[in-house]
Amino acid sequence: MLTSLTYYAEDYPPSVFYEGEVLRGISVRMLRAIWQELGVKAQPIEIVPWARGYKEIISKPKTVLFAMSKTAQRADKFKWVGPIYSVDYILIAKKAKYSNPSGYQSYIVIQLR
């Protein structure tokens, strides 16, 4: 079954990236470990822009996109494996330009001096 799937990923270090000609990254290692554990030979992984990979999994059966953030809007649309890792995103700006970060009250704001 895993050999009948088409695998897509985007170039997104440290999750997926090329080192020379070799595809590497946290998500690539995890997927290869799953294949090895299940006795499945390594499958081709197609590197595409994220929007194209997302379009492929929405429109075509038997497709896989990794790694993708699990959001409330996507949670029920797909079968999920993971999490592989978690990420926190931050905004950084010069203090002088954004000294009063109004509009960001629901977020944790840290000002560095």
PDB file of C-alpha atoms in Angstrom:
ATOM      1  CA  MET A   1       0.000   0.000   0.000  1.00  0.00           C
ATOM      2  CA  LEU A   2       2.723   2.539   0.891  1.00  0.00           C
ATOM      3  CA  THR A   3       4.373   1.879  -2.460  1.00  0.00           C
ATOM      4  CA  SER A   4       1.222   2.973  -4.305  1.00  0.00           C
ATOM      5  CA  LEU A   5       1.347   6.467  -2.792  1.00  0.00           C
ATOM      6  CA  THR A   6       2.868   9.604  -4.330  1.00  0.00           C
ATOM      7  CA  TYR A   7       4.970  11.557  -1.824  1.00  0.00           C
ATOM      8  CA  TYR A   8       5.297  15.360  -1.966  1.00  0.00           C
ATOM      9  CA  ALA A   9       7.311  17.739   0.191  1.00  0.00           C
ATOM     10  CA  GLU A  10       8.572  21.281  -0.045  1.00  0.00           C
ATOM     11  CA  ASP A  11      12.121  22.504   0.460  1.00  0.00           C
ATOM     12  CA  TYR A  12      11.713  23.641   4.086  1.00  0.00           C
ATOM     13  CA  PRO A  13      14.791  23.243   6.293  1.00  0.00           C
ATOM     14  CA  PRO A  14      15.227  21.658   8.775  1.00  0.00           C
ATOM     15  CA  SER A  15      12.209  19.513   7.860  1.00  0.00           C
ATOM     16  CA  VAL A  16      13.126  18.791   4.226  1.00  0.00           C
ATOM     17  CA  PHE A  17      16.136  20.074   2.287  1.00  0.00           C
ATOM     18  CA  TYR A  18      18.790  19.073  -0.207  1.00  0.00           C
ATOM     19  CA  GLU A  19      22.386  18.663   0.849  1.00  0.00           C
ATOM     20  CA  GLY A  20      24.040  18.484  -2.533  1.00  0.00           C
ATOM     21  CA  GLU A  21      22.053  15.815  -4.362  1.00  0.00           C
ATOM     22  CA  VAL A  22      20.816  14.084  -1.189  1.00  0.00           C
ATOM     23  CA  LEU A  23      17.390  14.811   0.305  1.00  0.00           C
ATOM     24  CA  ARG A  24      17.686  15.251   4.071  1.00  0.00           C
ATOM     25  CA  GLY A  25      15.796  16.634   7.047  1.00  0.00           C
ATOM     26  CA  ILE A  26      13.806  15.698  10.136  1.00  0.00           C
ATOM     27  CA  SER A  27      10.694  14.734   8.179  1.00  0.00           C
ATOM     28  CA  VAL A  28      12.657  12.793   5.559  1.00  0.00           C
ATOM     29  CA  ARG A  29      14.431  10.768   8.270  1.00  0.00           C
ATOM     30  CA  MET A  30      11.100  10.029   9.962  1.00  0.00           C
ATOM     31  CA  LEU A  31       9.448   8.898   6.725  1.00  0.00           C
ATOM     32  CA  ARG A  32      12.400   6.682   5.824  1.00  0.00           C
ATOM     33  CA  ALA A  33      12.346   5.155   9.324  1.00  0.00           C
ATOM     34  CA  ILE A  34       8.640   4.345   8.889  1.00  0.00           C
ATOM     35  CA  TRP A  35       9.332   2.698   5.530  1.00  0.00           C
ATOM     36  CA  GLN A  36      12.190   0.680   7.041  1.00  0.00           C
ATOM     37  CA  GLU A  37      10.093  -0.402  10.045  1.00  0.00           C
ATOM     38  CA  LEU A  38       7.339  -1.570   7.689  1.00  0.00           C
ATOM     39  CA  GLY A  39       9.765  -3.300   5.306  1.00  0.00           C
ATOM     40  CA  VAL A  40       8.920  -0.932   2.438  1.00  0.00           C
ATOM     41  CA  LYS A  41      11.682   0.099   0.061  1.00  0.00           C
ATOM     42  CA  ALA A  42      12.382   3.830  -0.157  1.00  0.00           C
ATOM     43  CA  GLN A  43       9.947   5.651  -2.416  1.00  0.00           C
ATOM     44  CA  PRO A  44      10.513   8.696  -4.621  1.00  0.00           C
ATOM     45  CA  ILE A  45       9.786  12.029  -2.955  1.00  0.00           C
ATOM     46  CA  GLU A  46       8.830  14.883  -5.242  1.00  0.00           C
ATOM     47  CA  ILE A  47       9.918  18.336  -4.049  1.00  0.00           C
ATOM     48  CA  VAL A  48       7.341  20.950  -5.065  1.00  0.00           C
ATOM     49  CA  PRO A  49       6.171  24.349  -3.823  1.00  0.00           C
ATOM     50  CA  TRP A  50       3.892  23.898  -0.804  1.00  0.00           C
ATOM     51  CA  ALA A  51       0.789  25.247  -2.592  1.00  0.00           C
ATOM     52  CA  ARG A  52       1.205  22.696  -5.377  1.00  0.00           C
ATOM     53  CA  GLY A  53       1.676  19.830  -2.924  1.00  0.00           C
ATOM     54  CA  TYR A  54      -1.453  20.911  -1.043  1.00  0.00           C
ATOM     55  CA  LYS A  55      -3.408  21.089  -4.312  1.00  0.00           C
ATOM     56  CA  GLU A  56      -2.243  17.561  -5.178  1.00  0.00           C
ATOM     57  CA  ILE A  57      -3.410  16.017  -1.889  1.00  0.00           C
ATOM     58  CA  ILE A  58      -6.767  17.808  -2.145  1.00  0.00           C
ATOM     59  CA  SER A  59      -7.411  16.743  -5.745  1.00  0.00           C
ATOM     60  CA  LYS A  60      -5.727  13.341  -6.136  1.00  0.00           C
ATOM     61  CA  PRO A  61      -6.148  10.121  -4.192  1.00  0.00           C
ATOM     62  CA  LYS A  62      -3.165   8.233  -2.787  1.00  0.00           C
ATOM     63  CA  THR A  63      -1.017  11.323  -2.240  1.00  0.00           C
ATOM     64  CA  VAL A  64       1.045  12.335   0.785  1.00  0.00           C
ATOM     65  CA  LEU A  65       2.319  15.812   1.701  1.00  0.00           C
ATOM     66  CA  PHE A  66       4.842  16.152   4.485  1.00  0.00           C
ATOM     67  CA  ALA A  67       5.394  17.954   6.722  1.00  0.00           C
ATOM     68  CA  MET A  68       2.226  19.998   7.075  1.00  0.00           C
ATOM     69  CA  SER A  69       0.953  21.970  10.034  1.00  0.00           C
ATOM     70  CA  LYS A  70      -2.185  20.519  11.538  1.00  0.00           C
ATOM     71  CA  THR A  71      -4.642  23.377  11.919  1.00  0.00           C
ATOM     72  CA  ALA A  72      -8.272  23.391  13.034  1.00  0.00           C
ATOM     73  CA  GLN A  73      -9.321  23.970   9.406  1.00  0.00           C
ATOM     74  CA  ARG A  74      -7.306  20.988   8.124  1.00  0.00           C
ATOM     75  CA  ALA A  75      -7.754  18.558  11.021  1.00  0.00           C
ATOM     76  CA  ASP A  76     -10.748  16.663   9.602  1.00  0.00           C
ATOM     77  CA  LYS A  77      -9.660  16.774   5.943  1.00  0.00           C
ATOM     78  CA  PHE A  78      -6.760  14.323   6.141  1.00  0.00           C
ATOM     79  CA  LYS A  79      -5.377  11.218   7.822  1.00  0.00           C
ATOM     80  CA  TRP A  80      -2.510  12.405  10.008  1.00  0.00           C
ATOM     81  CA  VAL A  81       0.709  10.677  11.070  1.00  0.00           C
ATOM     82  CA  GLY A  82       2.645  12.398  13.789  1.00  0.00           C
ATOM     83  CA  PRO A  83       3.362  14.894  15.113  1.00  0.00           C
ATOM     84  CA  ILE A  84       6.930  14.728  13.869  1.00  0.00           C
ATOM     85  CA  TYR A  85       7.933  17.911  15.713  1.00  0.00           C
ATOM     86  CA  SER A  86       6.402  21.170  16.922  1.00  0.00           C
ATOM     87  CA  VAL A  87       7.298  24.720  15.992  1.00  0.00           C
ATOM     88  CA  ASP A  88       6.725  28.170  17.476  1.00  0.00           C
ATOM     89  CA  TYR A  89       6.628  31.118  15.067  1.00  0.00           C
ATOM     90  CA  ILE A  90       7.674  34.573  16.186  1.00  0.00           C
ATOM     91  CA  LEU A  91       7.573  38.137  14.871  1.00  0.00           C
ATOM     92  CA  ILE A  92      10.653  40.293  15.319  1.00  0.00           C
ATOM     93  CA  ALA A  93      10.791  44.052  14.755  1.00  0.00           C
ATOM     94  CA  LYS A  94      12.881  47.010  15.913  1.00  0.00           C
ATOM     95  CA  LYS A  95      11.566  48.353  19.211  1.00  0.00           C
ATOM     96  CA  ALA A  96      11.606  51.973  17.997  1.00  0.00           C
ATOM     97  CA  LYS A  97       9.263  51.167  15.104  1.00  0.00           C
ATOM     98  CA  TYR A  98       6.789  49.022  17.056  1.00  0.00           C
ATOM     99  CA  SER A  99       7.034  50.238  20.642  1.00  0.00           C
ATOM    100  CA  ASN A 100       3.307  49.653  21.259  1.00  0.00           C
ATOM    101  CA  PRO A 101       2.370  46.280  19.767  1.00  0.00           C
ATOM    102  CA  SER A 102      -1.395  46.865  19.946  1.00  0.00           C
ATOM    103  CA  GLY A 103      -3.376  44.277  18.068  1.00  0.00           C
ATOM    104  CA  TYR A 104      -1.166  41.515  19.402  1.00  0.00           C
ATOM    105  CA  GLN A 105      -2.804  41.245  22.833  1.00  0.00           C
ATOM    106  CA  SER A 106      -3.612  37.549  22.402  1.00  0.00           C
ATOM    107  CA  TYR A 107       0.056  36.735  21.824  1.00  0.00           C
ATOM    108  CA  ILE A 108       3.027  36.595  24.145  1.00  0.00           C
ATOM    109  CA  VAL A 109       5.125  39.668  23.414  1.00  0.00           C
ATOM    110  CA  ILE A 110       8.710  39.946  24.633  1.00  0.00           C
ATOM    111  CA  GLN A 111      10.611  43.170  24.107  1.00  0.00           C
ATOM    112  CA  LEU A 112      14.385  42.857  24.100  1.00  0.00           C
ATOM    113  CA  ARG A 113      16.411  45.839  25.284  1.00  0.00           C
TER     114      ARG A 113
END
